mmCIF file of C-alpha atoms and ligand atoms in Angstrom:
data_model
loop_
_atom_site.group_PDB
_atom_site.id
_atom_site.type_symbol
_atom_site.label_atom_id
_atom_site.label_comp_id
_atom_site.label_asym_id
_atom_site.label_seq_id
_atom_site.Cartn_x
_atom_site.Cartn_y
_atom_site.Cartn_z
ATOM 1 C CA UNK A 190 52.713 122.353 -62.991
ATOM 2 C CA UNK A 191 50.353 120.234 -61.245
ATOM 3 C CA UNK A 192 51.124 117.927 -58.762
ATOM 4 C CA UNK A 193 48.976 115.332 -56.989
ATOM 5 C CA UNK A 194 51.032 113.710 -53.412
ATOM 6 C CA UNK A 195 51.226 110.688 -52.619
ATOM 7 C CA UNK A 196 52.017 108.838 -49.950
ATOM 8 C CA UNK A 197 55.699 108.420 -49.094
ATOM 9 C CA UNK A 198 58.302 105.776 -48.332
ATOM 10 C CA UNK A 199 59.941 107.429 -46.260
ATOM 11 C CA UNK A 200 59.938 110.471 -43.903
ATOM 12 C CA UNK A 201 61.579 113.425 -45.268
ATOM 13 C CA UNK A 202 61.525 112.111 -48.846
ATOM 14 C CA UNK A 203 58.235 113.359 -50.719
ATOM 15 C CA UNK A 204 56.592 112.034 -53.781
ATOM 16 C CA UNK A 205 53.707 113.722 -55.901
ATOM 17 C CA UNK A 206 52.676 113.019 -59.808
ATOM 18 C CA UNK A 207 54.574 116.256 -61.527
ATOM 19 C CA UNK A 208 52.961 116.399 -65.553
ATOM 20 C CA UNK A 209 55.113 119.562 -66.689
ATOM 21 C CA UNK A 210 52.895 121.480 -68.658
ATOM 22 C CA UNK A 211 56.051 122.078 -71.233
ATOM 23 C CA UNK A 212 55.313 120.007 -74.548
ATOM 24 C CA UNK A 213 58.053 120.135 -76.359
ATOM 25 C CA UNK A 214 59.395 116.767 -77.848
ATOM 26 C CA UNK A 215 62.352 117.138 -80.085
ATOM 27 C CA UNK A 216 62.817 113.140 -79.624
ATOM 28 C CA UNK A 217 60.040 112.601 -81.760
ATOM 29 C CA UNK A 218 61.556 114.785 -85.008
ATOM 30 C CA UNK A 219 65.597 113.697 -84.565
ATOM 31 C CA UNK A 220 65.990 111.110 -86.933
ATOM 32 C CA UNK A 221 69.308 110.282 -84.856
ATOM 33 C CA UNK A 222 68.378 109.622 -82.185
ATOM 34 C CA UNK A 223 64.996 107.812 -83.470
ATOM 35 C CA UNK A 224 67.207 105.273 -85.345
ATOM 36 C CA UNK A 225 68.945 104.341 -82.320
ATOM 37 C CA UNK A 226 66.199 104.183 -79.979
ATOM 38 C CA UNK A 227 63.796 101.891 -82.097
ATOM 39 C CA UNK A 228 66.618 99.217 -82.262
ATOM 40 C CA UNK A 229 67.637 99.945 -78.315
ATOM 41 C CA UNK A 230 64.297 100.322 -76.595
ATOM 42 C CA UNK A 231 63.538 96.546 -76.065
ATOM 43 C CA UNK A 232 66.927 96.505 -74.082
ATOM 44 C CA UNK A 233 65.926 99.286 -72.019
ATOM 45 C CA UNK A 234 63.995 99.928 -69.144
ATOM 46 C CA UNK A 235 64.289 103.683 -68.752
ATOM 47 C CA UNK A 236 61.779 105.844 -70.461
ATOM 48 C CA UNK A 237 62.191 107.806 -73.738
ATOM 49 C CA UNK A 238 62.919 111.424 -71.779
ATOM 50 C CA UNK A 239 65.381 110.098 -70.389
ATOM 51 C CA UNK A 240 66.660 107.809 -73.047
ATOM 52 C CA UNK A 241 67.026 111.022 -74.841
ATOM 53 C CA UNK A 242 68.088 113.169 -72.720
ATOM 54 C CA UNK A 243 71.150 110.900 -72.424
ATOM 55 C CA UNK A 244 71.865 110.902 -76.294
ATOM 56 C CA UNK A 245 71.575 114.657 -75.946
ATOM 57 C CA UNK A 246 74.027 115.018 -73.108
ATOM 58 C CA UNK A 247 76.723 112.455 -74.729
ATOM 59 C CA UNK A 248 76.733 113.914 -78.109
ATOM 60 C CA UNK A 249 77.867 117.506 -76.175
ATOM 61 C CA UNK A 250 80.395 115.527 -74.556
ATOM 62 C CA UNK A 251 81.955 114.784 -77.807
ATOM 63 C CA UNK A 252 84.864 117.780 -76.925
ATOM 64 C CA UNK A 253 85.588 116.259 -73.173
ATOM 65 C CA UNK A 254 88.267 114.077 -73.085
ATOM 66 C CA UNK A 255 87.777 110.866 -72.094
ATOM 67 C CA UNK A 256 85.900 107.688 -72.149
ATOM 68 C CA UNK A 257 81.603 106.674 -72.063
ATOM 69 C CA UNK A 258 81.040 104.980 -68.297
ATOM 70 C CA UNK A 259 77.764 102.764 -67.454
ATOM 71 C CA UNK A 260 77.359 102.019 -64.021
ATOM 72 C CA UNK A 261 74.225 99.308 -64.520
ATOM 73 C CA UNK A 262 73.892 98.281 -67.594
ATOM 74 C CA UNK A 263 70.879 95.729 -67.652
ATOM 75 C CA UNK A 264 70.426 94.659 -71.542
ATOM 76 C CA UNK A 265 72.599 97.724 -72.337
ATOM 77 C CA UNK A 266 69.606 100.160 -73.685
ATOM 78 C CA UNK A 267 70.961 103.646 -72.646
ATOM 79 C CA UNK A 268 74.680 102.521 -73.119
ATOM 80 C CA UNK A 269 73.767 101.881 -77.078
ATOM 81 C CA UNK A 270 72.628 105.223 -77.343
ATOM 82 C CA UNK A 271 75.321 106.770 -75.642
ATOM 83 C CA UNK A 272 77.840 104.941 -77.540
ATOM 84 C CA UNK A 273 75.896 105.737 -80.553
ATOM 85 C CA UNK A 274 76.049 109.280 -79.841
ATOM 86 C CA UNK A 275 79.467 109.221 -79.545
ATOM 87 C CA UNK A 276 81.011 106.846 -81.525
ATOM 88 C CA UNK A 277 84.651 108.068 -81.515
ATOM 89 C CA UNK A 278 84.738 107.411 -77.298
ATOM 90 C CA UNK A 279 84.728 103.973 -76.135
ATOM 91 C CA UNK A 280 81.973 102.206 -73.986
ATOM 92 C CA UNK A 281 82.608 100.927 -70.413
ATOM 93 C CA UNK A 282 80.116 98.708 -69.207
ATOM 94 C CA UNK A 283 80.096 97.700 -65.670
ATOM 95 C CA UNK A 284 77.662 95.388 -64.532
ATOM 96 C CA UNK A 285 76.872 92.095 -62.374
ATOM 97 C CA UNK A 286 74.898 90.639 -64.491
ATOM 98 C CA UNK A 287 73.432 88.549 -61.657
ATOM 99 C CA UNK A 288 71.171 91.438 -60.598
ATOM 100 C CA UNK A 289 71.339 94.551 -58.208
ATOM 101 C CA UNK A 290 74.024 94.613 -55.385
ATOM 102 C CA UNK A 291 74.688 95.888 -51.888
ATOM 103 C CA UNK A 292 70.938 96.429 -50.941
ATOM 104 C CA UNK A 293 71.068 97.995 -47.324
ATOM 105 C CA UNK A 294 68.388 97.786 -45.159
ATOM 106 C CA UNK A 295 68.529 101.414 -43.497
ATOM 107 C CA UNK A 296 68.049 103.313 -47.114
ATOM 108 C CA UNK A 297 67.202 101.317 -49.744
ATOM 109 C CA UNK A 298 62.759 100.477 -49.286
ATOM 110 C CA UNK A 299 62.353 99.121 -52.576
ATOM 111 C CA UNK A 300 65.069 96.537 -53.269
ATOM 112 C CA UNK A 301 66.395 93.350 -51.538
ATOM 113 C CA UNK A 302 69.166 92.317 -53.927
ATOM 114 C CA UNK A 303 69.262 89.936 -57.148
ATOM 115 C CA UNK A 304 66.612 91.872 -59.264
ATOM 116 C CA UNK A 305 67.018 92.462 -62.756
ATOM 117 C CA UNK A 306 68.954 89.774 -63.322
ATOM 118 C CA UNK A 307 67.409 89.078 -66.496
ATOM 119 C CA UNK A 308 70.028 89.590 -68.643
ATOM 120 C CA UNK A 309 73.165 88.705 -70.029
ATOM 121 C CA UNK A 310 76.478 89.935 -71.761
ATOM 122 C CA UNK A 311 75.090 88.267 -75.103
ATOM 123 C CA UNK A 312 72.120 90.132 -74.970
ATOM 124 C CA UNK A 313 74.568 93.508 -74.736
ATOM 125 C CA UNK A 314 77.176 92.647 -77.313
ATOM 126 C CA UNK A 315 74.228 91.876 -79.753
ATOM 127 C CA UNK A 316 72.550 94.762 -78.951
ATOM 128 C CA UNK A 317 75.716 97.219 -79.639
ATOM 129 C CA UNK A 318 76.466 95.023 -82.956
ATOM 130 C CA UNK A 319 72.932 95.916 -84.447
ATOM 131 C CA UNK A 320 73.248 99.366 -83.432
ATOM 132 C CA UNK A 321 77.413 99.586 -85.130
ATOM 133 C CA UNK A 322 79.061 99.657 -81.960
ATOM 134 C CA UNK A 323 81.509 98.445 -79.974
ATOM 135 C CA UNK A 324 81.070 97.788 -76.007
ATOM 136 C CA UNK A 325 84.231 97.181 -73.716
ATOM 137 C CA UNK A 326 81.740 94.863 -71.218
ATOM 138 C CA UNK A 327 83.272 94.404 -67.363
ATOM 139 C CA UNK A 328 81.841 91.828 -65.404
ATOM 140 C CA UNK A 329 81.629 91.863 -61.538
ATOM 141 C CA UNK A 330 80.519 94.121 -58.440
ATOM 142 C CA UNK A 331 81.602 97.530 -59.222
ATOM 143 C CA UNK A 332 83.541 98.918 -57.418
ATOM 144 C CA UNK A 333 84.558 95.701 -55.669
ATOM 145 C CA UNK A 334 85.676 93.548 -58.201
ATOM 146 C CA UNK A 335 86.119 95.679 -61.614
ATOM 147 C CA UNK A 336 87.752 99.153 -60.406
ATOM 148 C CA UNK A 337 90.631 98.100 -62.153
ATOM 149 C CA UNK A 338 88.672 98.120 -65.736
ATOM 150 C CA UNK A 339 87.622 102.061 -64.932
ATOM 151 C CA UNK A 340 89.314 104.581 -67.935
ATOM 152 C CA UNK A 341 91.580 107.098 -66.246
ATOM 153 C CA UNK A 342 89.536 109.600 -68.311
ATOM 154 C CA UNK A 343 85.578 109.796 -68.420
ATOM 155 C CA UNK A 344 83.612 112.341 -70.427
ATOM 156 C CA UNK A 345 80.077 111.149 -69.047
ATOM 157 C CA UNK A 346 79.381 108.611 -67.062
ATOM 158 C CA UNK A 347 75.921 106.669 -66.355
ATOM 159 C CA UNK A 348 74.754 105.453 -62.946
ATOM 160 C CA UNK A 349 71.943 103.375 -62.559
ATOM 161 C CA UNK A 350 72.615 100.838 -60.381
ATOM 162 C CA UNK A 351 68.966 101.527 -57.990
ATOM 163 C CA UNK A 352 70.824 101.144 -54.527
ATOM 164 C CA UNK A 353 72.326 103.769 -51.747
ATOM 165 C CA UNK A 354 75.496 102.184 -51.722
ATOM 166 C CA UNK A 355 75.711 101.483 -54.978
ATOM 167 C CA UNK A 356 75.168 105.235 -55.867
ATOM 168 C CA UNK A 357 77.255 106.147 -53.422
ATOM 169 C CA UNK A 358 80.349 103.970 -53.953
ATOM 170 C CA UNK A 359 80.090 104.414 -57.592
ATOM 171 C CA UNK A 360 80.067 107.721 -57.507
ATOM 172 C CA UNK A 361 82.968 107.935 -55.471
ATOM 173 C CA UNK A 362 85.140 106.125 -57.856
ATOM 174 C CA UNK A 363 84.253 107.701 -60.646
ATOM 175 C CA UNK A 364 84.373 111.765 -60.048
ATOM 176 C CA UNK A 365 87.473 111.888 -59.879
ATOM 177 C CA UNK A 366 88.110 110.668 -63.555
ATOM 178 C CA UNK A 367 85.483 112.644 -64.767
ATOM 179 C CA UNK A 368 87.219 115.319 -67.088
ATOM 180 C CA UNK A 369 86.257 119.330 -66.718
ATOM 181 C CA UNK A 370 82.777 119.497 -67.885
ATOM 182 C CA UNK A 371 82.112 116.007 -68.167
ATOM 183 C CA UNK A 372 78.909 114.786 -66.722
ATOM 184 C CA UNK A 373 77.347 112.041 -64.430
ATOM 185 C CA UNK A 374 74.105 111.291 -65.239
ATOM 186 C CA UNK A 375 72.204 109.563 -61.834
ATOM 187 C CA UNK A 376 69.261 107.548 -62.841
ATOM 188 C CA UNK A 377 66.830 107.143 -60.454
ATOM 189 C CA UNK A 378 66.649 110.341 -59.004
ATOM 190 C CA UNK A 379 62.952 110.985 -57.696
ATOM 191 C CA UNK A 380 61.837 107.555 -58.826
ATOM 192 C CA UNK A 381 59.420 105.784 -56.085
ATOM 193 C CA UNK A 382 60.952 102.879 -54.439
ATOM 194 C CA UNK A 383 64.300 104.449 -55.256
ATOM 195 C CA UNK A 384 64.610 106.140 -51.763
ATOM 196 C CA UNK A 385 68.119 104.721 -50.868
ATOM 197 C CA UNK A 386 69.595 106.084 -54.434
ATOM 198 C CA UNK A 387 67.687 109.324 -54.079
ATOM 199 C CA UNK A 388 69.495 110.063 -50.512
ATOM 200 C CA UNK A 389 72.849 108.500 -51.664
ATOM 201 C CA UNK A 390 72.719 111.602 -54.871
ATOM 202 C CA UNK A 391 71.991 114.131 -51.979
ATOM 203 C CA UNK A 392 74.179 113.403 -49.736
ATOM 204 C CA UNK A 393 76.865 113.527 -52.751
ATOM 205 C CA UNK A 394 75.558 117.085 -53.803
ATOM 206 C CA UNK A 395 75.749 118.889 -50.387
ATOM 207 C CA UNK A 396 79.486 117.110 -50.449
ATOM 208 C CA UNK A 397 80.834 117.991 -54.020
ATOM 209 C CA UNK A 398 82.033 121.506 -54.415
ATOM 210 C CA UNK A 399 83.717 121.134 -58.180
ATOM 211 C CA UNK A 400 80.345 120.056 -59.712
ATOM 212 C CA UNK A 401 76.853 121.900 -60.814
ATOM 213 C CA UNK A 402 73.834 120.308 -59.860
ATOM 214 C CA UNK A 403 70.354 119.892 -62.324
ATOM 215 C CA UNK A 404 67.172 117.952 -61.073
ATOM 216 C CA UNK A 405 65.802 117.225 -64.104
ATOM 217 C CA UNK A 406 62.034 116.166 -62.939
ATOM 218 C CA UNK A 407 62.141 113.745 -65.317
ATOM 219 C CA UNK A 408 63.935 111.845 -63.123
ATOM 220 C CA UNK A 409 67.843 112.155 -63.758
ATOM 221 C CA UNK A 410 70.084 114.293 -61.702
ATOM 222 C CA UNK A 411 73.029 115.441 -63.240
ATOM 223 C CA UNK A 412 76.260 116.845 -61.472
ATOM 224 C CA UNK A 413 78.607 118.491 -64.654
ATOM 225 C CA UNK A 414 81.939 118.843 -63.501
ATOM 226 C CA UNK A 415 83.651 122.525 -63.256
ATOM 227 C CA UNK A 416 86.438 123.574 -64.061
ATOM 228 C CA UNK A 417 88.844 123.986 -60.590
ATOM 229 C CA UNK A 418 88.953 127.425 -59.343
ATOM 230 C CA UNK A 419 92.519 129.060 -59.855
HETATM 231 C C1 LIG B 692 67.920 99.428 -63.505
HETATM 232 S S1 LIG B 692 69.066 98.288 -64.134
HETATM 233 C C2 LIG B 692 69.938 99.198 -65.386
HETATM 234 C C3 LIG B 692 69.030 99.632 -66.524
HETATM 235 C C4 LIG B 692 69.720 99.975 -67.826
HETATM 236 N N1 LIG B 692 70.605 101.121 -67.701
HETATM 237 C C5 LIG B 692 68.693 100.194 -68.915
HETATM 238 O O1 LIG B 692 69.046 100.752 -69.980
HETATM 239 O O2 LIG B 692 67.546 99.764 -68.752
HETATM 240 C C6 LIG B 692 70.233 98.221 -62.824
HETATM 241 C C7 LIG B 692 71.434 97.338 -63.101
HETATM 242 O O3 LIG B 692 72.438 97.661 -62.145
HETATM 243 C C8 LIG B 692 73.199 96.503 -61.866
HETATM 244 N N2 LIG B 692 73.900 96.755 -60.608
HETATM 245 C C9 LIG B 692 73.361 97.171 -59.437
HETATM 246 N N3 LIG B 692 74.329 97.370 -58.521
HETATM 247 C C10 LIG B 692 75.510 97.098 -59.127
HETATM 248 C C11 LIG B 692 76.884 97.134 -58.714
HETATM 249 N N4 LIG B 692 77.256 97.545 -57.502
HETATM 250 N N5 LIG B 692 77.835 96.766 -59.608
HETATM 251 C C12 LIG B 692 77.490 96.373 -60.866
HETATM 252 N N6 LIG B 692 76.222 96.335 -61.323
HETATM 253 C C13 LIG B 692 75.243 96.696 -60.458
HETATM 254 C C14 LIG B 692 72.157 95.399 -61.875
HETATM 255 O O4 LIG B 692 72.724 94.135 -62.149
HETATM 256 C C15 LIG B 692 71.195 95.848 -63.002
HETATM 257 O O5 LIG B 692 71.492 95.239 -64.223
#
């Protein structure tokens, strides 16, 4: 791997260019997941590693029990190709659609509040319709104002909401529905000018003790849930 550094945010928090030298690239030969993604990338903002690595993960959550979760939806990119993936769950989408929440000061170096506001439900719902699918859109702060809408049961759930508290409070709500290897997927994780989500996901990591922990250096982290110990 090599790595070039550069300069960081802030202290404690590291950045350097990684280029794997792995090559790989199984999302150029599945004809799945290539369907999908050619209708869903205009509506997405998160790169095609990821993208995939998403449709990977929610097609092997297809034996959890439980519902898809999208914590920051945007135009509703990645939650078209996990509801795609798994077209028997339904999709919860939780979003503002005004734009990125509960900025604080103290973590968050990037983001003030209001971007990516860009979007709208319409955009979503016509999104899922060409792609065949169905989204179950909830409009509001989460968790403030649309905790209520969350499925008792989640087989993988998608954060990407770009703020500390956000993360944080998100996460919170959510783990506990999350069924025995079920999956959150953190977006985010390692991404410059995402500081104050980076620190949220470690501070959640060295707190969870049912959950197994991948940095992915393309930057998701993922915490899979384990089964409790008897
Ligand atoms: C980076 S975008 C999501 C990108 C999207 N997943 C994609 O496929 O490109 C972040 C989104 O999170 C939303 N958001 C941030 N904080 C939120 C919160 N606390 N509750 C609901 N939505 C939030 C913003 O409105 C924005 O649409």
């Amino acid at each position: 791997m090599r790595q070039t550094r550069f300069e960081s945010l802030k202290a404690g928090c590291s950045h350097s260019q990684i280029i794997p030298f792995a090559t790989y690239s199984p999302w150029l030969d599945d004809e799945g997941f290539k369907t999908v993604y050619e209708i869903a990338k205009a509506c997405t903002m998160v790169d095609i590693y990821r993208c995939y690595e998403l449709y990977r993960l929610a097609q092997q959550c297809r034996n959890v029990a439980g519902d898809i979760v999208e914590i920051g939806v945007w135009r509703g990119g990645t939650a078209a190709l996990m509801a795609r993936a798994l077209p028997e769950k339904a999709a919860h989408l939780f979003d503002t659609f005004t734009g990125v929440a509960k900025q604080d000061a103290r973590f968050d170096t990037f983001y003030s509040g209001g971007e990516h506001a860009d979007t709208d439900e319409r955009i979503v719902t016509d999104l899922f319709a060409a792609v065949g699918a169905k989204a179950h859109i909830h409009r509001g702060i989460f968790p403030d104002d649309t905790l209520a809408a969350l499925p008792a049961k989640v087989c993988i759930a998608h954060i990407d909401v770009d703020t500390y508290q956000s993360v944080k409070q998100s996460f919170e709500s959510i783990w506990p529905n999350v069924q025995t290897n079920g999956v959150v997927v953190f977006d985010d994780y390692a991404i410059f000018g995402c500081e104050g989500a980076n620190q949220a996901i470690n501070e959640i990591v060295a707190s969870v003790h049912n959950g197994l922990f991948v940095h992915n250096l393309n930057g998701h982290a993922l915490l899979i849930k384990q089964a409790a110990a008897v």
